[in-house]
C-alpha cells in the first residue's frame, strides 16, 4: 500500500491539529512539527523532503536536515550561524535550514501561502493587541510570553555580530536535545512514528498510515463548529463526535446545578448575548444581578460582555465593568472597574444599551477601553486563568504552599495538567518561605517549621499562586484531604483546620 504524502499546507486549522494548546503560545512548535513531518513524509517534489530509510535514527535525520550538523547542531548547544570555512569565518545566511525564520517557513516558500489571509484566519480564534501578532510571526512569541532567547544567545558567548539572530525567530535555533526529546518524542506519542530500541540507540520507524486522530480532525474541521476551551476535550470531540456504524460512542456527562425551570430564561439571555456579539461594535449591557455569594438583593451593573464559560456546574458570563462588592460605594458605583464572572442563572435581566444612552456618569477611560481598538477579549481571561490558579480572576492572588503524600501525588497529580501548574520545591525552601511569610517572633512560625520537619522526607512540596477566597480551590483542597496539607498562607491553613474540626464534630 502506497503511503500518503504529507503535503498539507500550514493553515491555522492544520497547525492547531498538530499541537496541543493555543497557537499564541505554541505556534513555533506547531510549525516546526509541520516542517519535520514534511521532511519525513513529504512528496518527492517537496523541497524539505529528506532521503530517509524506513528506519532511521535522530542523527540520521539531523545530518540530512542541517549542514555540518555534527559540528554546529550539538546535543546541548543552540546553533550559531554556520561559517563557510574555518579560515575566514565568513557567515552566509542561506547555508543551513537553522537560519530560516518562522515567518519565512510560513510565507516565503514555494507553497505561496498568503500572509494576510493566514493572519485573518488566525484572528478568528485569537485576538491580538499592539504588536503581538507581528512579534508572534517574527520571533514565535508574543509580548506575554517569556523572552529569554536573547539571554540564551549571551550565555552561548557567540560572536556579538550574529548573536542577534537567536532573537529573530529562527525556527530551528534549538538544541538537538530539544528536537529529539520534545519534538520527535511528541510525534511518537501521537502515532506519527513508531520506535524501537537497538542497543543504546532509539530507532524511528515510519508509519504506513497517518494517525487516525489527525485524519479525522482534518476531515471534520469544516463539519464541526464546536470550539472547546479545553484542547484535549476538543481532540476527543473531533475524533469521536460522529456516530460509528450508526451508534454514538462518545458522551459528555457534566453536572449542571441550574434548575430546569430557568432554562427558558437562560436561553433568552444567551440569544440576547449572541445578537450583541454578532455586531461589529459590541454594546455595553445593563445587568440586573443577584449575587448569592454576597447575599445581596438584585443590583444593576453596567458591563462590557465578553464570553460565556461553563465551569464545574454552571455557566458564567465574563464581563468587564462594574462588579458586585460587599462594601460598594452607592455614591460612586464606578469606584472599582474589573472583570467579574456573573453566574447566568442569577442574572434577573439583561438589557443592551443603545448608542445614544446617557453615558455622562460612566468613566471616559472605561468607554475608551470598551469601544477602542483593543476591547476586552476572551484571551485576557484565558491568560489570567493560566497565570494564577483559580476561576475568580477578579480576586487577588497569593502564594499557596502545599504538601502532598508522595503516593497520592504520583497517582493523581504527576503527569496531569496540575503537575505543570505546581512548582516543586524542597523542604528547605518551604522553611524559608515560612520565615518570609510569617512574623519572626510568631509562635506559629516555630510550630509550623517544626511540623514540616516532622513530616515524611518522601513527601512532595509544591508552590503556586492562587486566587484568594476562590471557593473552587477550597473545594478542590477539601476533596484531596487527607492527602494534602496547606502550609501557607496561614489564614487558609487555619480555615481548613477549623472546617475539618467542625466536620469531625458533626460526625463524631
Short mmCIF file of C-alpha atoms in Angstrom, two decimals:
data_model
loop_
_atom_site.label_atom_id
_atom_site.label_comp_id
_atom_site.label_asym_id
_atom_site.label_seq_id
_atom_site.Cartn_x
_atom_site.Cartn_y
_atom_site.Cartn_z
CA UNK A 1 0.00 0.00 0.00
CA UNK A 2 1.42 3.34 -1.05
CA UNK A 3 1.89 5.73 1.84
CA UNK A 4 0.10 9.07 1.73
CA UNK A 5 2.36 12.09 1.32
CA UNK A 6 2.30 14.79 3.96
CA UNK A 7 1.52 17.69 1.66
CA UNK A 8 -0.80 19.64 3.96
CA UNK A 9 -0.35 23.43 3.85
CA UNK A 10 0.39 25.25 7.13
CA UNK A 11 -3.15 26.54 7.54
CA UNK A 12 -4.20 27.69 11.00
CA UNK A 13 -6.51 24.68 11.27
CA UNK A 14 -3.77 22.17 10.38
CA UNK A 15 -1.34 23.75 12.85
CA UNK A 16 -3.99 23.68 15.59
CA UNK A 17 -4.45 19.95 15.00
CA UNK A 18 -0.71 19.27 15.14
CA UNK A 19 -0.13 20.62 18.64
CA UNK A 20 -1.97 20.93 21.94
CA UNK A 21 -2.81 24.31 23.37
CA UNK A 22 -3.45 27.69 21.72
CA UNK A 23 -1.27 28.76 18.80
CA UNK A 24 -0.50 32.04 20.55
CA UNK A 25 1.73 30.01 22.86
CA UNK A 26 2.60 27.08 20.56
CA UNK A 27 2.98 28.48 17.05
CA UNK A 28 6.73 27.84 16.79
CA UNK A 29 6.35 24.24 17.91
CA UNK A 30 3.41 23.63 15.55
CA UNK A 31 5.33 24.99 12.54
CA UNK A 32 8.43 23.01 13.50
CA UNK A 33 6.39 19.79 13.68
CA UNK A 34 4.86 20.61 10.30
CA UNK A 35 8.35 21.02 8.77
CA UNK A 36 9.64 17.80 10.37
CA UNK A 37 6.67 15.82 9.02
CA UNK A 38 7.32 17.22 5.55
CA UNK A 39 10.96 16.16 5.83
CA UNK A 40 9.91 12.59 6.66
CA UNK A 41 6.69 12.07 4.67
CA UNK A 42 6.65 14.88 2.09
CA UNK A 43 6.25 14.04 -1.59
CA UNK A 44 9.28 13.93 -3.85
CA UNK A 45 8.74 17.47 -5.12
CA UNK A 46 8.83 18.90 -1.59
CA UNK A 47 11.98 20.95 -1.10
CA UNK A 48 12.20 19.79 2.53
CA UNK A 49 11.83 16.04 1.86
CA UNK A 50 14.83 14.01 3.05
CA UNK A 51 16.14 10.74 1.65
CA UNK A 52 15.48 8.77 4.83
CA UNK A 53 15.20 4.99 5.08
CA UNK A 54 12.12 3.36 6.60
CA UNK A 55 14.07 3.05 9.84
CA UNK A 56 16.35 5.89 10.92
CA UNK A 57 17.90 7.49 13.97
CA UNK A 58 17.66 11.08 15.08
CA UNK A 59 21.27 11.63 13.98
CA UNK A 60 20.36 10.32 10.51
CA UNK A 61 17.63 12.93 10.28
CA UNK A 62 19.75 15.70 11.81
CA UNK A 63 22.71 15.13 9.48
CA UNK A 64 20.48 15.25 6.39
CA UNK A 65 18.34 18.19 7.52
CA UNK A 66 21.17 20.53 8.63
CA UNK A 67 24.55 21.40 7.14
CA UNK A 68 27.63 20.46 9.18
CA UNK A 69 25.23 19.14 11.81
CA UNK A 70 27.86 17.15 13.70
CA UNK A 71 29.75 20.38 14.27
CA UNK A 72 27.09 23.04 14.83
CA UNK A 73 23.98 21.11 15.90
CA UNK A 74 25.15 19.55 19.10
CA UNK A 75 23.12 17.98 21.86
CA UNK A 76 23.00 20.88 24.31
CA UNK A 77 24.01 23.89 22.25
CA UNK A 78 21.85 26.23 20.21
CA UNK A 79 23.45 26.50 16.75
CA UNK A 80 25.09 29.75 15.75
CA UNK A 81 25.14 30.82 12.11
CA UNK A 82 27.47 28.50 10.21
CA UNK A 83 30.85 29.66 8.88
CA UNK A 84 31.65 28.60 5.32
CA UNK A 85 35.21 27.77 6.25
CA UNK A 86 37.44 27.73 9.29
CA UNK A 87 39.84 30.15 7.59
CA UNK A 88 37.93 33.36 7.04
CA UNK A 89 34.94 32.74 9.36
CA UNK A 90 32.61 34.25 6.75
CA UNK A 91 28.98 33.75 7.63
CA UNK A 92 26.42 33.03 4.92
CA UNK A 93 22.78 33.30 5.90
CA UNK A 94 21.43 30.75 3.42
CA UNK A 95 23.74 27.86 4.23
CA UNK A 96 21.61 25.87 6.69
CA UNK A 97 17.93 25.42 7.45
CA UNK A 98 18.52 26.52 11.04
CA UNK A 99 18.79 30.12 9.81
CA UNK A 100 15.28 30.19 8.29
CA UNK A 101 12.84 32.17 10.41
CA UNK A 102 9.34 31.12 11.39
CA UNK A 103 7.75 33.69 9.13
CA UNK A 104 9.84 32.52 6.16
CA UNK A 105 8.77 28.90 6.64
CA UNK A 106 5.13 30.02 6.53
CA UNK A 107 5.03 32.62 3.78
CA UNK A 108 8.24 32.65 1.71
CA UNK A 109 8.36 29.06 0.48
CA UNK A 110 7.20 27.62 -2.83
CA UNK A 111 3.79 26.94 -1.22
CA UNK A 112 2.83 30.60 -1.74
CA UNK A 113 0.75 31.00 1.43
CA UNK A 114 -0.93 34.41 1.51
CA UNK A 115 0.14 36.12 4.73
CA UNK A 116 -2.89 38.42 5.03
CA UNK A 117 -5.38 35.59 4.58
CA UNK A 118 -3.47 33.41 7.05
CA UNK A 119 -3.46 36.18 9.65
CA UNK A 120 -7.18 36.77 9.21
CA UNK A 121 -7.76 33.06 9.77
CA UNK A 122 -5.70 33.19 12.99
CA UNK A 123 -7.70 36.18 14.23
CA UNK A 124 -10.87 34.09 14.07
CA UNK A 125 -9.52 32.13 17.02
CA UNK A 126 -7.39 34.66 18.93
CA UNK A 127 -7.31 38.40 19.49
CA UNK A 128 -4.10 40.44 19.39
CA UNK A 129 -3.08 43.78 20.84
CA UNK A 130 -0.45 46.17 19.55
CA UNK A 131 2.49 44.30 18.03
CA UNK A 132 1.53 40.89 19.42
CA UNK A 133 0.78 39.31 16.04
CA UNK A 134 3.87 40.87 14.48
CA UNK A 135 6.03 39.54 17.33
CA UNK A 136 4.42 36.13 17.08
CA UNK A 137 5.28 35.82 13.40
CA UNK A 138 8.71 37.40 13.77
CA UNK A 139 10.02 35.52 16.79
CA UNK A 140 7.42 32.89 17.66
CA UNK A 141 6.47 34.73 20.85
CA UNK A 142 4.08 37.47 21.93
CA UNK A 143 4.73 40.16 24.50
CA UNK A 144 3.06 37.99 27.16
CA UNK A 145 5.50 35.11 26.79
CA UNK A 146 8.97 34.74 28.34
CA UNK A 147 11.51 36.41 26.04
CA UNK A 148 14.66 34.56 27.11
CA UNK A 149 16.17 33.83 23.69
CA UNK A 150 18.44 36.88 23.98
CA UNK A 151 19.73 35.57 27.30
CA UNK A 152 20.43 32.20 25.70
CA UNK A 153 22.43 33.92 22.99
CA UNK A 154 24.56 35.71 25.56
CA UNK A 155 25.16 32.53 27.55
CA UNK A 156 26.49 30.85 24.43
CA UNK A 157 29.08 33.60 24.02
CA UNK A 158 28.67 33.57 20.24
CA UNK A 159 30.04 36.30 18.02
CA UNK A 160 28.24 39.54 19.00
CA UNK A 161 27.66 40.33 15.36
CA UNK A 162 25.49 37.28 14.96
CA UNK A 163 24.06 36.63 18.43
CA UNK A 164 21.13 38.82 17.44
CA UNK A 165 19.98 36.08 15.07
CA UNK A 166 18.91 33.92 18.02
CA UNK A 167 16.30 36.51 18.98
CA UNK A 168 14.92 36.90 15.45
CA UNK A 169 12.76 33.82 15.30
CA UNK A 170 15.00 31.18 13.70
CA UNK A 171 12.64 28.23 13.92
CA UNK A 172 15.31 25.54 14.30
CA UNK A 173 17.68 27.53 16.50
CA UNK A 174 17.13 24.94 19.23
CA UNK A 175 19.33 22.24 20.72
CA UNK A 176 19.40 18.72 19.34
CA UNK A 177 18.23 17.52 22.74
CA UNK A 178 15.14 19.71 22.42
CA UNK A 179 14.37 18.39 18.93
CA UNK A 180 14.80 14.75 19.94
CA UNK A 181 13.31 14.73 23.46
CA UNK A 182 10.42 17.07 22.73
CA UNK A 183 9.50 17.30 19.04
CA UNK A 184 10.35 13.76 17.93
CA UNK A 185 9.02 12.24 21.14
CA UNK A 186 5.80 14.22 20.63
CA UNK A 187 5.44 12.72 17.14
CA UNK A 188 5.98 9.24 18.60
CA UNK A 189 3.33 9.85 21.28
CA UNK A 190 0.79 10.94 18.66
CA UNK A 191 1.47 7.98 16.35
CA UNK A 192 3.39 9.75 13.58
CA UNK A 193 6.39 7.50 14.20
CA UNK A 194 6.94 4.06 15.68
CA UNK A 195 10.01 3.45 17.77
CA UNK A 196 12.24 0.61 18.89
CA UNK A 197 15.39 0.35 20.98
CA UNK A 198 18.51 -1.15 19.46
CA UNK A 199 21.35 -1.32 21.97
CA UNK A 200 21.57 2.27 23.26
CA UNK A 201 20.03 3.78 20.13
CA UNK A 202 16.47 4.87 19.50
CA UNK A 203 15.30 3.78 16.05
CA UNK A 204 12.37 5.60 14.47
CA UNK A 205 10.15 3.68 12.06
CA UNK A 206 7.89 5.38 9.52
CA UNK A 207 4.19 4.56 9.81
CA UNK A 208 2.21 3.26 6.84
CA UNK A 209 -0.84 5.35 7.73
CA UNK A 210 -1.06 8.72 9.40
CA UNK A 211 -2.72 8.86 12.86
CA UNK A 212 -6.49 8.46 12.79
CA UNK A 213 -6.84 11.38 15.18
CA UNK A 214 -5.16 13.68 12.68
CA UNK A 215 -7.03 12.32 9.64
CA UNK A 216 -10.41 12.54 11.38
CA UNK A 217 -9.67 16.03 12.67
CA UNK A 218 -8.75 17.19 9.16
CA UNK A 219 -11.91 15.60 7.78
CA UNK A 220 -14.17 17.08 10.45
CA UNK A 221 -12.64 20.53 10.84
CA UNK A 222 -15.16 22.05 8.43
CA UNK A 223 -18.05 19.80 9.52
CA UNK A 224 -18.00 20.53 13.22
CA UNK A 225 -18.16 24.08 14.52
CA UNK A 226 -17.78 23.37 18.23
CA UNK A 227 -14.99 25.28 19.93
CA UNK A 228 -13.82 23.95 23.30
CA UNK A 229 -11.57 25.87 25.64
CA UNK A 230 -10.06 22.51 26.58
CA UNK A 231 -7.96 21.33 23.64
CA UNK A 232 -7.75 17.74 24.88
CA UNK A 233 -11.56 17.55 25.05
CA UNK A 234 -11.67 19.10 21.58
CA UNK A 235 -9.48 16.26 20.33
CA UNK A 236 -11.99 13.73 21.69
CA UNK A 237 -14.80 15.64 20.03
CA UNK A 238 -13.06 15.73 16.64
CA UNK A 239 -12.24 12.05 16.83
CA UNK A 240 -15.45 10.54 18.20
CA UNK A 241 -18.20 13.15 17.82
CA UNK A 242 -19.71 11.41 14.79
CA UNK A 243 -21.68 8.12 15.22
CA UNK A 244 -19.71 4.96 14.38
CA UNK A 245 -21.71 2.47 12.32
CA UNK A 246 -24.83 4.40 13.32
CA UNK A 247 -24.14 4.28 17.07
CA UNK A 248 -23.00 7.25 19.17
CA UNK A 249 -19.95 6.18 21.20
CA UNK A 250 -18.83 9.47 22.82
CA UNK A 251 -20.79 11.18 25.60
CA UNK A 252 -20.09 14.04 27.98
CA UNK A 253 -21.64 13.95 31.44
CA UNK A 254 -21.33 17.32 33.16
CA UNK A 255 -23.03 18.11 36.45
CA UNK A 256 -25.43 21.01 35.99
CA UNK A 257 -26.97 22.58 39.08
CA UNK A 258 -29.16 25.23 37.43
CA UNK A 259 -32.84 24.42 37.96
CA UNK A 260 -34.71 23.32 34.84
CA UNK A 261 -37.37 25.98 35.46
CA UNK A 262 -34.78 28.60 34.46
CA UNK A 263 -33.94 27.01 31.11
CA UNK A 264 -36.18 29.31 29.10
CA UNK A 265 -34.84 32.39 30.89
CA UNK A 266 -31.22 31.35 30.31
CA UNK A 267 -31.91 30.61 26.65
CA UNK A 268 -33.35 34.12 26.24
CA UNK A 269 -30.24 35.65 27.85
CA UNK A 270 -27.99 33.64 25.54
CA UNK A 271 -29.95 34.77 22.49
CA UNK A 272 -29.55 38.41 23.55
CA UNK A 273 -25.83 37.98 24.05
CA UNK A 274 -25.40 36.21 20.74
CA UNK A 275 -27.17 39.03 18.88
CA UNK A 276 -24.90 41.56 20.63
CA UNK A 277 -21.72 39.63 19.77
CA UNK A 278 -22.75 39.27 16.12
CA UNK A 279 -22.50 43.04 15.63
CA UNK A 280 -19.32 44.80 14.54
CA UNK A 281 -19.50 47.10 17.55
CA UNK A 282 -20.36 45.34 20.80
CA UNK A 283 -22.65 47.35 23.04
CA UNK A 284 -22.50 47.76 26.78
CA UNK A 285 -25.24 45.99 28.71
CA UNK A 286 -27.03 46.61 31.98
CA UNK A 287 -27.33 43.53 34.17
CA UNK A 288 -29.80 43.19 36.99
CA UNK A 289 -27.92 40.66 39.10
CA UNK A 290 -28.45 38.93 42.43
CA UNK A 291 -25.17 37.81 43.97
CA UNK A 292 -25.76 34.66 46.02
CA UNK A 293 -22.18 34.75 47.26
CA UNK A 294 -22.61 38.25 48.73
CA UNK A 295 -26.21 37.62 49.91
CA UNK A 296 -27.34 40.75 48.08
CA UNK A 297 -30.66 41.78 46.57
CA UNK A 298 -30.68 42.38 42.82
CA UNK A 299 -28.45 45.29 41.80
CA UNK A 300 -27.86 46.94 38.41
CA UNK A 301 -24.38 46.77 36.83
CA UNK A 302 -23.16 48.23 33.54
CA UNK A 303 -20.61 45.96 31.87
CA UNK A 304 -18.97 45.01 28.59
CA UNK A 305 -19.96 41.35 27.89
CA UNK A 306 -17.05 39.17 26.70
CA UNK A 307 -17.82 35.44 26.73
CA UNK A 308 -19.57 32.56 28.46
CA UNK A 309 -17.68 29.90 30.41
CA UNK A 310 -19.17 26.66 31.64
CA UNK A 311 -17.23 25.91 34.81
CA UNK A 312 -17.76 22.97 37.18
CA UNK A 313 -21.56 23.05 37.46
CA UNK A 314 -22.95 26.22 35.86
CA UNK A 315 -22.46 28.75 33.03
CA UNK A 316 -20.94 32.16 33.77
CA UNK A 317 -20.88 35.39 31.80
CA UNK A 318 -17.46 37.00 31.97
CA UNK A 319 -17.79 40.76 31.67
CA UNK A 320 -15.69 43.85 32.30
CA UNK A 321 -17.09 46.80 34.20
CA UNK A 322 -18.94 47.34 37.46
CA UNK A 323 -18.63 44.44 39.91
CA UNK A 324 -20.60 43.17 42.93
CA UNK A 325 -18.94 44.25 46.18
CA UNK A 326 -19.80 43.93 49.85
CA UNK A 327 -18.73 47.49 50.56
CA UNK A 328 -19.93 49.08 47.34
CA UNK A 329 -19.99 52.86 47.46
CA UNK A 330 -23.52 53.86 46.42
CA UNK A 331 -22.31 57.42 45.78
CA UNK A 332 -19.55 56.19 43.49
CA UNK A 333 -20.63 52.93 41.81
CA UNK A 334 -17.67 53.21 39.39
CA UNK A 335 -15.05 53.16 42.16
CA UNK A 336 -13.95 49.72 41.01
CA UNK A 337 -13.83 48.58 37.38
CA UNK A 338 -12.74 44.99 36.92
CA UNK A 339 -13.50 41.56 35.48
CA UNK A 340 -16.29 39.53 37.03
CA UNK A 341 -17.89 36.15 36.38
CA UNK A 342 -21.66 36.54 36.58
CA UNK A 343 -23.46 33.23 37.04
CA UNK A 344 -26.05 33.32 34.30
CA UNK A 345 -28.97 31.91 36.28
CA UNK A 346 -28.50 34.76 38.79
CA UNK A 347 -28.95 37.41 36.08
CA UNK A 348 -32.51 38.69 36.50
CA UNK A 349 -32.46 40.89 33.38
CA UNK A 350 -30.03 41.86 30.63
CA UNK A 351 -30.61 44.98 28.56
CA UNK A 352 -28.48 46.21 25.66
CA UNK A 353 -27.62 49.91 25.94
CA UNK A 354 -28.16 51.86 22.75
CA UNK A 355 -25.55 54.18 21.26
CA UNK A 356 -27.49 57.26 22.35
CA UNK A 357 -27.97 56.30 26.01
CA UNK A 358 -26.88 58.82 28.63
CA UNK A 359 -23.27 57.90 29.46
CA UNK A 360 -22.32 61.10 31.26
CA UNK A 361 -21.84 59.22 34.56
CA UNK A 362 -19.65 56.49 33.05
CA UNK A 363 -15.86 56.99 33.27
CA UNK A 364 -14.33 58.02 29.95
CA UNK A 365 -11.40 55.61 30.30
CA UNK A 366 -13.84 52.70 30.65
CA UNK A 367 -15.71 53.71 27.49
CA UNK A 368 -12.41 54.22 25.66
CA UNK A 369 -11.26 50.70 26.54
CA UNK A 370 -14.54 49.02 25.61
CA UNK A 371 -15.03 50.85 22.33
CA UNK A 372 -11.38 51.34 21.44
CA UNK A 373 -9.15 49.39 19.08
CA UNK A 374 -8.48 46.60 21.59
CA UNK A 375 -11.60 45.98 23.71
CA UNK A 376 -11.71 43.33 26.48
CA UNK A 377 -11.49 39.86 24.92
CA UNK A 378 -11.58 36.16 25.93
CA UNK A 379 -7.79 35.78 25.60
CA UNK A 380 -7.34 38.12 28.57
CA UNK A 381 -9.44 35.75 30.66
CA UNK A 382 -7.53 32.68 29.50
CA UNK A 383 -4.19 34.33 30.26
CA UNK A 384 -5.25 35.32 33.77
CA UNK A 385 -6.56 31.82 34.45
CA UNK A 386 -3.37 30.19 33.21
CA UNK A 387 -1.17 32.61 35.17
CA UNK A 388 -2.83 32.02 38.55
CA UNK A 389 -4.75 29.00 39.87
CA UNK A 390 -8.42 29.86 40.15
CA UNK A 391 -11.59 30.81 38.28
CA UNK A 392 -12.49 34.08 40.01
CA UNK A 393 -9.98 36.27 38.15
CA UNK A 394 -11.27 39.41 39.87
CA UNK A 395 -9.91 38.21 43.22
CA UNK A 396 -6.36 39.00 44.42
CA UNK A 397 -3.60 36.42 44.19
CA UNK A 398 -1.37 34.99 46.91
CA UNK A 399 1.26 32.29 47.39
CA UNK A 400 -0.02 28.81 48.21
CA UNK A 401 2.35 26.12 49.53
CA UNK A 402 1.11 22.53 49.69
CA UNK A 403 2.44 19.22 50.99
CA UNK A 404 1.34 16.03 49.24
CA UNK A 405 1.57 12.42 50.23
CA UNK A 406 4.04 11.00 47.67
CA UNK A 407 1.80 8.07 46.74
CA UNK A 408 -1.19 10.38 46.18
CA UNK A 409 0.93 12.86 44.20
CA UNK A 410 2.31 10.14 41.96
CA UNK A 411 -1.13 8.71 41.20
CA UNK A 412 -3.33 11.81 40.95
CA UNK A 413 -1.11 14.85 40.28
CA UNK A 414 2.02 13.74 38.48
CA UNK A 415 1.65 13.63 34.72
CA UNK A 416 -1.56 15.69 34.77
CA UNK A 417 -2.17 19.33 33.87
CA UNK A 418 -1.80 20.24 37.56
CA UNK A 419 1.72 18.80 37.55
CA UNK A 420 2.67 21.59 35.13
CA UNK A 421 0.93 24.21 37.27
CA UNK A 422 2.58 23.25 40.55
CA UNK A 423 6.22 24.16 41.12
CA UNK A 424 8.01 21.51 43.18
CA UNK A 425 10.21 22.84 45.98
CA UNK A 426 12.40 21.32 48.67
CA UNK A 427 11.68 21.20 52.40
CA UNK A 428 14.44 23.77 52.97
CA UNK A 429 12.73 26.12 50.52
CA UNK A 430 9.45 25.61 52.37
CA UNK A 431 11.10 26.60 55.66
CA UNK A 432 12.49 29.76 54.03
CA UNK A 433 9.05 30.67 52.70
CA UNK A 434 7.52 30.15 56.15
CA UNK A 435 10.07 32.55 57.61
CA UNK A 436 9.41 35.09 54.85
CA UNK A 437 5.61 35.00 55.12
CA UNK A 438 5.23 34.87 58.94
CA UNK A 439 6.37 37.10 61.77
CA UNK A 440 9.82 36.28 63.16
CA UNK A 441 8.57 36.38 66.74
CA UNK A 442 5.47 34.35 65.91
CA UNK A 443 4.92 31.13 67.83
CA UNK A 444 3.08 29.83 64.78
CA UNK A 445 6.23 30.19 62.71
CA UNK A 446 8.21 27.92 65.03
CA UNK A 447 5.35 25.44 65.28
CA UNK A 448 4.90 25.31 61.51
CA UNK A 449 8.61 24.79 60.84
CA UNK A 450 8.68 22.02 63.46
CA UNK A 451 5.60 20.44 61.84
CA UNK A 452 7.23 20.47 58.40
CA UNK A 453 10.43 18.94 59.80
CA UNK A 454 8.41 16.15 61.42
CA UNK A 455 6.72 15.11 58.15
CA UNK A 456 7.99 12.26 55.99
CA UNK A 457 11.08 13.12 53.96
CA UNK A 458 9.40 11.42 50.99
CA UNK A 459 6.54 13.94 50.84
CA UNK A 460 6.22 16.30 47.87
CA UNK A 461 6.07 20.07 48.41
CA UNK A 462 4.70 22.45 45.78
CA UNK A 463 4.06 26.15 45.47
CA UNK A 464 1.64 28.01 43.22
CA UNK A 465 -0.09 31.37 43.13
CA UNK A 466 -3.85 31.12 43.63
CA UNK A 467 -6.95 33.32 43.78
CA UNK A 468 -7.65 34.24 47.40
CA UNK A 469 -11.06 33.04 48.66
CA UNK A 470 -11.81 31.29 45.38
CA UNK A 471 -14.33 28.71 46.58
CA UNK A 472 -13.46 26.34 43.73
CA UNK A 473 -9.92 25.97 45.08
CA UNK A 474 -11.12 25.43 48.63
CA UNK A 475 -13.47 22.70 47.40
CA UNK A 476 -10.60 21.06 45.50
CA UNK A 477 -8.39 21.08 48.60
CA UNK A 478 -11.23 19.55 50.63
CA UNK A 479 -11.60 16.81 48.04
CA UNK A 480 -7.90 15.96 48.35
CA UNK A 481 -7.97 15.66 52.14
CA UNK A 482 -6.24 13.97 53.93
CA UNK A 483 -3.64 13.65 51.17
CA UNK A 484 -2.75 17.33 51.06
CA UNK A 485 -1.72 19.82 53.72
CA UNK A 486 -1.89 23.59 53.34
CA UNK A 487 1.35 25.07 54.66
CA UNK A 488 0.86 28.67 53.53
CA UNK A 489 -0.93 31.04 53.74
CA UNK A 490 -1.68 30.72 57.45
CA UNK A 491 -5.24 32.03 57.17
CA UNK A 492 -6.13 29.35 54.63
CA UNK A 493 -4.39 26.71 56.76
CA UNK A 494 -6.47 27.85 59.77
CA UNK A 495 -9.65 27.80 57.69
CA UNK A 496 -9.01 24.22 56.55
CA UNK A 497 -8.33 23.12 60.13
CA UNK A 498 -11.46 24.78 61.54
CA UNK A 499 -13.70 23.32 58.84
CA UNK A 500 -12.28 19.82 59.46
CA UNK A 501 -12.86 20.23 63.20
CA UNK A 502 -16.46 21.25 62.54
CA UNK A 503 -16.93 18.28 60.23
CA UNK A 504 -15.45 15.95 62.84
CA UNK A 505 -17.81 17.34 65.50
CA UNK A 506 -20.80 16.76 63.22
CA UNK A 507 -19.81 13.15 62.50
CA UNK A 508 -18.50 12.12 65.92
#
